[in-house]
């Protein structure tokens, strides 16, 4: 299959929409990461997404809409709190898990009777949804388990020959996938996957915001994943990733004692002047780290890193999203020093 690279011109966006209406797959930019766009109501199109990614069938997909008002067409009920959250955060990087109706096939929802609904803010993605006139399922446009793509180049490297087209919409703004929440009761939400809509932001509208245990721990045997990113090892490059929690001096000592050929470290920008070993930096603030983390994990493969020690980020605000991606990239291997 030839994979066509499209621009963000209106002519090319119409081509992208036609591919999707025809049941084909298109790599599409969003404000979070690039997604593999397919008609969420078309079982065969969704099956192509799972095949292109090599994604397990029990890993649910998120459905993207042009406006939250369209959610009534794909869900059984919408709690009042969902409307209040949508008013604040939609369009944007927030996904709400809601009871689905029969218009969303079970293959799209990973066998669950719920579906994640999101209204993306990226103008390219938004326009393609409008032009296609379809709900668009769009998991990250990478090989399953590999770091998510934040540029059209990343998508082409992973998906060339597997999908019909890729729309180049520039670099992703946020760099990590959307926050996924489930609504519990009248004024409580549970964060199933952290993102750039943070616990602190949700707390402004909710009496209680629960951090699901699966964000920082592996699911128990037999437990179903209610959200993408919960069940399997994710976001991992070919290099062996090891998270290290501790002060910089202790981190330097640990890396020095375990250094060797093809060993790199991923550190904060502010640490660079003091760090004596091979490294890459991934920002200092949590938002910078979110924007850069997947790009850096891919670059570590490009330079031939075989083992990578990562300075653990903070776990408040957006930092929780970065920590979540890293701990899963590391397969929950964390060294505390």
GROMACS .gro file of C-alpha atoms in nm:
model
  337
    1UNK     CA    1   0.000   0.000   0.000
    2UNK     CA    2   0.125   0.348  -0.085
    3UNK     CA    3   0.101   0.598   0.199
    4UNK     CA    4   0.033   0.949   0.069
    5UNK     CA    5   0.163   1.252   0.259
    6UNK     CA    6  -0.097   1.529   0.263
    7UNK     CA    7  -0.069   1.893   0.367
    8UNK     CA    8  -0.312   2.086   0.584
    9UNK     CA    9  -0.464   2.263   0.282
   10UNK     CA   10  -0.840   2.238   0.248
   11UNK     CA   11  -0.803   2.036  -0.073
   12UNK     CA   12  -0.588   1.778   0.107
   13UNK     CA   13  -0.813   1.771   0.413
   14UNK     CA   14  -1.104   1.687   0.183
   15UNK     CA   15  -0.894   1.400   0.043
   16UNK     CA   16  -0.826   1.280   0.398
   17UNK     CA   17  -1.196   1.293   0.479
   18UNK     CA   18  -1.279   1.092   0.165
   19UNK     CA   19  -1.031   0.822   0.267
   20UNK     CA   20  -1.205   0.794   0.604
   21UNK     CA   21  -1.554   0.790   0.451
   22UNK     CA   22  -1.434   0.507   0.225
   23UNK     CA   23  -1.325   0.298   0.523
   24UNK     CA   24  -0.954   0.372   0.495
   25UNK     CA   25  -0.709   0.487   0.764
   26UNK     CA   26  -0.541   0.829   0.785
   27UNK     CA   27  -0.273   0.959   1.020
   28UNK     CA   28  -0.411   1.284   1.162
   29UNK     CA   29  -0.256   1.550   1.388
   30UNK     CA   30  -0.425   1.636   1.715
   31UNK     CA   31  -0.321   1.873   1.992
   32UNK     CA   32  -0.207   1.573   2.199
   33UNK     CA   33  -0.033   1.327   1.962
   34UNK     CA   34  -0.095   1.210   1.606
   35UNK     CA   35  -0.382   0.961   1.572
   36UNK     CA   36  -0.482   0.686   1.329
   37UNK     CA   37  -0.818   0.814   1.210
   38UNK     CA   38  -1.095   0.575   1.103
   39UNK     CA   39  -1.474   0.579   1.093
   40UNK     CA   40  -1.558   0.467   1.447
   41UNK     CA   41  -1.893   0.324   1.334
   42UNK     CA   42  -1.737   0.109   1.058
   43UNK     CA   43  -1.626  -0.227   1.202
   44UNK     CA   44  -1.403  -0.311   0.907
   45UNK     CA   45  -1.229   0.028   0.920
   46UNK     CA   46  -1.168  -0.009   1.294
   47UNK     CA   47  -1.032  -0.359   1.236
   48UNK     CA   48  -0.777  -0.205   0.996
   49UNK     CA   49  -0.662   0.027   1.276
   50UNK     CA   50  -0.594  -0.265   1.509
   51UNK     CA   51  -0.409  -0.446   1.230
   52UNK     CA   52  -0.197  -0.143   1.132
   53UNK     CA   53  -0.090  -0.084   1.493
   54UNK     CA   54  -0.065  -0.447   1.599
   55UNK     CA   55  -0.293  -0.342   1.885
   56UNK     CA   56  -0.461  -0.595   2.117
   57UNK     CA   57  -0.836  -0.615   2.050
   58UNK     CA   58  -0.928  -0.555   2.415
   59UNK     CA   59  -0.763  -0.210   2.417
   60UNK     CA   60  -1.049   0.040   2.360
   61UNK     CA   61  -1.034   0.329   2.114
   62UNK     CA   62  -1.139   0.688   2.177
   63UNK     CA   63  -1.408   0.840   1.955
   64UNK     CA   64  -1.349   1.197   1.838
   65UNK     CA   65  -1.637   1.433   1.762
   66UNK     CA   66  -1.660   1.785   1.619
   67UNK     CA   67  -1.880   1.905   1.907
   68UNK     CA   68  -1.979   1.752   2.241
   69UNK     CA   69  -2.347   1.794   2.152
   70UNK     CA   70  -2.298   1.507   1.905
   71UNK     CA   71  -2.229   1.268   2.194
   72UNK     CA   72  -2.603   1.205   2.235
   73UNK     CA   73  -2.593   1.010   1.907
   74UNK     CA   74  -2.338   0.761   2.038
   75UNK     CA   75  -2.418   0.724   2.409
   76UNK     CA   76  -2.708   0.596   2.618
   77UNK     CA   77  -2.689   0.860   2.891
   78UNK     CA   78  -2.484   1.170   2.961
   79UNK     CA   79  -2.459   1.283   3.325
   80UNK     CA   80  -2.505   1.653   3.402
   81UNK     CA   81  -2.143   1.669   3.525
   82UNK     CA   82  -2.025   1.564   3.177
   83UNK     CA   83  -2.192   1.871   3.027
   84UNK     CA   84  -2.031   2.096   3.288
   85UNK     CA   85  -1.690   1.946   3.215
   86UNK     CA   86  -1.746   1.975   2.841
   87UNK     CA   87  -1.831   2.342   2.876
   88UNK     CA   88  -1.492   2.401   3.041
   89UNK     CA   89  -1.263   2.155   2.863
   90UNK     CA   90  -1.412   2.082   2.520
   91UNK     CA   91  -1.267   2.118   2.270
   92UNK     CA   92  -0.944   2.006   2.434
   93UNK     CA   93  -0.741   1.714   2.568
   94UNK     CA   94  -1.013   1.555   2.784
   95UNK     CA   95  -1.182   1.219   2.714
   96UNK     CA   96  -1.494   1.116   2.905
   97UNK     CA   97  -1.591   0.749   2.931
   98UNK     CA   98  -1.968   0.720   2.886
   99UNK     CA   99  -2.221   0.436   2.832
  100UNK     CA  100  -2.224   0.368   2.457
  101UNK     CA  101  -2.519   0.282   2.235
  102UNK     CA  102  -2.536   0.036   1.945
  103UNK     CA  103  -2.402   0.288   1.690
  104UNK     CA  104  -2.051   0.229   1.829
  105UNK     CA  105  -1.942  -0.130   1.751
  106UNK     CA  106  -1.797  -0.344   2.027
  107UNK     CA  107  -1.468  -0.366   1.838
  108UNK     CA  108  -1.429   0.011   1.877
  109UNK     CA  109  -1.490  -0.003   2.252
  110UNK     CA  110  -1.262  -0.301   2.311
  111UNK     CA  111  -1.558  -0.518   2.410
  112UNK     CA  112  -1.681  -0.273   2.675
  113UNK     CA  113  -2.029  -0.120   2.700
  114UNK     CA  114  -1.870   0.222   2.743
  115UNK     CA  115  -1.688   0.450   2.499
  116UNK     CA  116  -1.439   0.733   2.542
  117UNK     CA  117  -1.566   1.057   2.386
  118UNK     CA  118  -1.338   1.349   2.302
  119UNK     CA  119  -1.364   1.678   2.112
  120UNK     CA  120  -1.016   1.765   1.981
  121UNK     CA  121  -0.907   2.127   1.955
  122UNK     CA  122  -0.653   2.087   1.673
  123UNK     CA  123  -0.799   2.272   1.370
  124UNK     CA  124  -0.687   2.003   1.124
  125UNK     CA  125  -0.845   1.716   1.315
  126UNK     CA  126  -1.155   1.923   1.379
  127UNK     CA  127  -1.194   2.005   1.010
  128UNK     CA  128  -1.148   1.643   0.900
  129UNK     CA  129  -1.420   1.529   1.142
  130UNK     CA  130  -1.655   1.792   0.996
  131UNK     CA  131  -1.570   1.700   0.636
  132UNK     CA  132  -1.603   1.326   0.696
  133UNK     CA  133  -1.929   1.360   0.885
  134UNK     CA  134  -1.832   1.056   1.088
  135UNK     CA  135  -1.725   0.989   1.446
  136UNK     CA  136  -1.353   0.923   1.418
  137UNK     CA  137  -1.172   0.661   1.623
  138UNK     CA  138  -0.813   0.773   1.652
  139UNK     CA  139  -0.565   0.589   1.874
  140UNK     CA  140  -0.206   0.710   1.864
  141UNK     CA  141  -0.054   0.656   1.519
  142UNK     CA  142   0.237   0.439   1.627
  143UNK     CA  143   0.321   0.072   1.631
  144UNK     CA  144   0.152  -0.065   1.943
  145UNK     CA  145   0.375  -0.031   2.249
  146UNK     CA  146   0.619   0.214   2.087
  147UNK     CA  147   0.639   0.585   2.185
  148UNK     CA  148   0.347   0.785   2.049
  149UNK     CA  149   0.412   1.007   1.745
  150UNK     CA  150   0.418   1.384   1.776
  151UNK     CA  151   0.503   1.463   1.413
  152UNK     CA  152   0.406   1.341   1.065
  153UNK     CA  153   0.761   1.210   1.026
  154UNK     CA  154   0.713   0.980   1.327
  155UNK     CA  155   0.391   0.847   1.177
  156UNK     CA  156   0.552   0.784   0.839
  157UNK     CA  157   0.833   0.590   1.003
  158UNK     CA  158   0.586   0.365   1.186
  159UNK     CA  159   0.300   0.341   0.939
  160UNK     CA  160   0.441   0.374   0.585
  161UNK     CA  161   0.276   0.110   0.369
  162UNK     CA  162   0.015   0.029   0.637
  163UNK     CA  163  -0.227   0.321   0.598
  164UNK     CA  164  -0.360   0.526   0.309
  165UNK     CA  165  -0.243   0.875   0.405
  166UNK     CA  166  -0.084   1.101   0.665
  167UNK     CA  167  -0.176   1.466   0.713
  168UNK     CA  168   0.117   1.686   0.816
  169UNK     CA  169  -0.015   1.934   1.071
  170UNK     CA  170   0.313   2.021   1.239
  171UNK     CA  171   0.434   1.925   1.585
  172UNK     CA  172   0.178   1.825   1.848
  173UNK     CA  173   0.114   2.097   2.106
  174UNK     CA  174   0.088   1.893   2.426
  175UNK     CA  175   0.289   1.580   2.341
  176UNK     CA  176   0.100   1.329   2.560
  177UNK     CA  177  -0.240   1.173   2.505
  178UNK     CA  178  -0.561   1.315   2.649
  179UNK     CA  179  -0.671   1.282   3.009
  180UNK     CA  180  -0.930   1.003   3.035
  181UNK     CA  181  -1.192   1.017   3.308
  182UNK     CA  182  -1.492   0.816   3.424
  183UNK     CA  183  -1.776   0.998   3.600
  184UNK     CA  184  -1.877   0.851   3.936
  185UNK     CA  185  -2.184   0.994   4.101
  186UNK     CA  186  -2.307   1.350   4.076
  187UNK     CA  187  -1.979   1.531   4.138
  188UNK     CA  188  -1.689   1.284   4.133
  189UNK     CA  189  -1.457   1.167   3.857
  190UNK     CA  190  -1.191   0.900   3.836
  191UNK     CA  191  -0.880   0.969   3.627
  192UNK     CA  192  -0.805   0.655   3.425
  193UNK     CA  193  -0.521   0.808   3.226
  194UNK     CA  194  -0.356   1.139   3.320
  195UNK     CA  195  -0.291   1.411   3.065
  196UNK     CA  196  -0.278   1.787   3.034
  197UNK     CA  197  -0.619   1.834   3.194
  198UNK     CA  198  -0.491   1.776   3.545
  199UNK     CA  199  -0.640   1.664   3.875
  200UNK     CA  200  -0.605   2.022   3.999
  201UNK     CA  201  -0.802   2.155   3.701
  202UNK     CA  202  -1.078   1.896   3.738
  203UNK     CA  203  -1.104   1.970   4.110
  204UNK     CA  204  -1.235   2.315   4.025
  205UNK     CA  205  -1.558   2.151   3.900
  206UNK     CA  206  -1.569   1.824   4.094
  207UNK     CA  207  -1.603   1.756   4.466
  208UNK     CA  208  -1.374   1.454   4.437
  209UNK     CA  209  -1.109   1.354   4.182
  210UNK     CA  210  -0.981   0.999   4.225
  211UNK     CA  211  -0.651   0.884   4.078
  212UNK     CA  212  -0.705   0.528   3.958
  213UNK     CA  213  -0.455   0.278   4.095
  214UNK     CA  214  -0.369   0.161   3.741
  215UNK     CA  215  -0.205   0.496   3.664
  216UNK     CA  216   0.098   0.403   3.873
  217UNK     CA  217   0.057   0.025   3.902
  218UNK     CA  218  -0.003  -0.270   3.672
  219UNK     CA  219  -0.358  -0.397   3.630
  220UNK     CA  220  -0.438  -0.708   3.828
  221UNK     CA  221  -0.470  -1.038   3.642
  222UNK     CA  222  -0.798  -1.054   3.452
  223UNK     CA  223  -0.885  -0.688   3.512
  224UNK     CA  224  -1.031  -0.513   3.206
  225UNK     CA  225  -0.884  -0.188   3.079
  226UNK     CA  226  -1.147   0.087   3.095
  227UNK     CA  227  -0.919   0.327   2.907
  228UNK     CA  228  -0.639   0.311   2.651
  229UNK     CA  229  -0.296   0.303   2.814
  230UNK     CA  230  -0.401   0.105   3.122
  231UNK     CA  231  -0.332  -0.259   3.049
  232UNK     CA  232  -0.020  -0.314   2.841
  233UNK     CA  233   0.339  -0.196   2.837
  234UNK     CA  234   0.324   0.125   2.638
  235UNK     CA  235   0.530   0.411   2.504
  236UNK     CA  236   0.850   0.205   2.511
  237UNK     CA  237   1.143   0.241   2.271
  238UNK     CA  238   1.372  -0.050   2.184
  239UNK     CA  239   1.609   0.070   2.457
  240UNK     CA  240   1.570  -0.069   2.809
  241UNK     CA  241   1.417   0.214   3.015
  242UNK     CA  242   1.476   0.234   3.391
  243UNK     CA  243   1.318   0.504   3.607
  244UNK     CA  244   1.534   0.638   3.889
  245UNK     CA  245   1.388   0.841   4.176
  246UNK     CA  246   1.625   1.047   4.388
  247UNK     CA  247   1.830   1.364   4.413
  248UNK     CA  248   2.068   1.458   4.131
  249UNK     CA  249   2.385   1.369   4.323
  250UNK     CA  250   2.253   1.021   4.402
  251UNK     CA  251   2.137   0.981   4.043
  252UNK     CA  252   2.485   1.069   3.912
  253UNK     CA  253   2.646   0.820   4.151
  254UNK     CA  254   2.403   0.546   4.048
  255UNK     CA  255   2.457   0.603   3.675
  256UNK     CA  256   2.833   0.610   3.727
  257UNK     CA  257   2.824   0.275   3.906
  258UNK     CA  258   2.611   0.123   3.629
  259UNK     CA  259   2.752   0.303   3.325
  260UNK     CA  260   2.872   0.133   3.012
  261UNK     CA  261   2.870   0.135   2.634
  262UNK     CA  262   2.536   0.242   2.483
  263UNK     CA  263   2.410   0.364   2.823
  264UNK     CA  264   2.235   0.703   2.823
  265UNK     CA  265   2.045   0.908   3.077
  266UNK     CA  266   1.737   1.124   3.031
  267UNK     CA  267   1.768   1.424   3.260
  268UNK     CA  268   1.621   1.768   3.325
  269UNK     CA  269   1.763   2.067   3.138
  270UNK     CA  270   1.882   2.225   3.462
  271UNK     CA  271   2.094   1.916   3.541
  272UNK     CA  272   2.299   1.924   3.220
  273UNK     CA  273   2.592   2.133   3.349
  274UNK     CA  274   2.655   1.892   3.635
  275UNK     CA  275   2.602   1.562   3.455
  276UNK     CA  276   2.924   1.386   3.341
  277UNK     CA  277   2.782   1.095   3.137
  278UNK     CA  278   2.596   1.049   2.806
  279UNK     CA  279   2.256   1.213   2.826
  280UNK     CA  280   1.964   1.380   2.658
  281UNK     CA  281   1.748   1.640   2.829
  282UNK     CA  282   1.370   1.650   2.823
  283UNK     CA  283   1.286   1.992   2.960
  284UNK     CA  284   1.259   2.133   3.310
  285UNK     CA  285   0.891   2.214   3.358
  286UNK     CA  286   0.623   1.945   3.344
  287UNK     CA  287   0.469   2.095   3.030
  288UNK     CA  288   0.808   2.091   2.854
  289UNK     CA  289   0.862   1.731   2.962
  290UNK     CA  290   0.520   1.631   2.828
  291UNK     CA  291   0.592   1.800   2.497
  292UNK     CA  292   0.932   1.632   2.455
  293UNK     CA  293   0.909   1.290   2.618
  294UNK     CA  294   0.800   1.080   2.319
  295UNK     CA  295   1.035   1.262   2.083
  296UNK     CA  296   1.329   1.195   2.316
  297UNK     CA  297   1.242   0.827   2.360
  298UNK     CA  298   1.248   0.788   1.982
  299UNK     CA  299   1.574   0.981   1.954
  300UNK     CA  300   1.737   0.750   2.208
  301UNK     CA  301   1.670   0.463   1.968
  302UNK     CA  302   1.814   0.670   1.683
  303UNK     CA  303   2.148   0.711   1.865
  304UNK     CA  304   2.165   0.342   1.953
  305UNK     CA  305   2.095   0.361   2.325
  306UNK     CA  306   2.048   0.016   2.476
  307UNK     CA  307   1.988   0.112   2.840
  308UNK     CA  308   1.848   0.446   2.957
  309UNK     CA  309   1.826   0.578   3.313
  310UNK     CA  310   1.552   0.840   3.348
  311UNK     CA  311   1.531   1.101   3.620
  312UNK     CA  312   1.175   1.065   3.743
  313UNK     CA  313   0.953   1.374   3.700
  314UNK     CA  314   0.724   1.517   3.964
  315UNK     CA  315   0.381   1.358   4.003
  316UNK     CA  316   0.168   1.668   4.046
  317UNK     CA  317  -0.007   1.856   3.765
  318UNK     CA  318   0.100   1.752   3.416
  319UNK     CA  319   0.397   1.576   3.575
  320UNK     CA  320   0.166   1.286   3.663
  321UNK     CA  321   0.103   1.228   3.291
  322UNK     CA  322   0.477   1.226   3.217
  323UNK     CA  323   0.547   0.991   3.509
  324UNK     CA  324   0.267   0.759   3.392
  325UNK     CA  325   0.412   0.736   3.039
  326UNK     CA  326   0.763   0.675   3.169
  327UNK     CA  327   0.670   0.411   3.425
  328UNK     CA  328   0.488   0.218   3.153
  329UNK     CA  329   0.778   0.264   2.910
  330UNK     CA  330   0.996   0.115   3.185
  331UNK     CA  331   0.760  -0.176   3.243
  332UNK     CA  332   0.723  -0.050   3.603
  333UNK     CA  333   1.097  -0.089   3.671
  334UNK     CA  334   1.175   0.188   3.919
  335UNK     CA  335   1.493   0.232   4.126
  336UNK     CA  336   1.458   0.445   4.438
  337UNK     CA  337   1.789   0.583   4.570
   0.00000   0.00000   0.00000
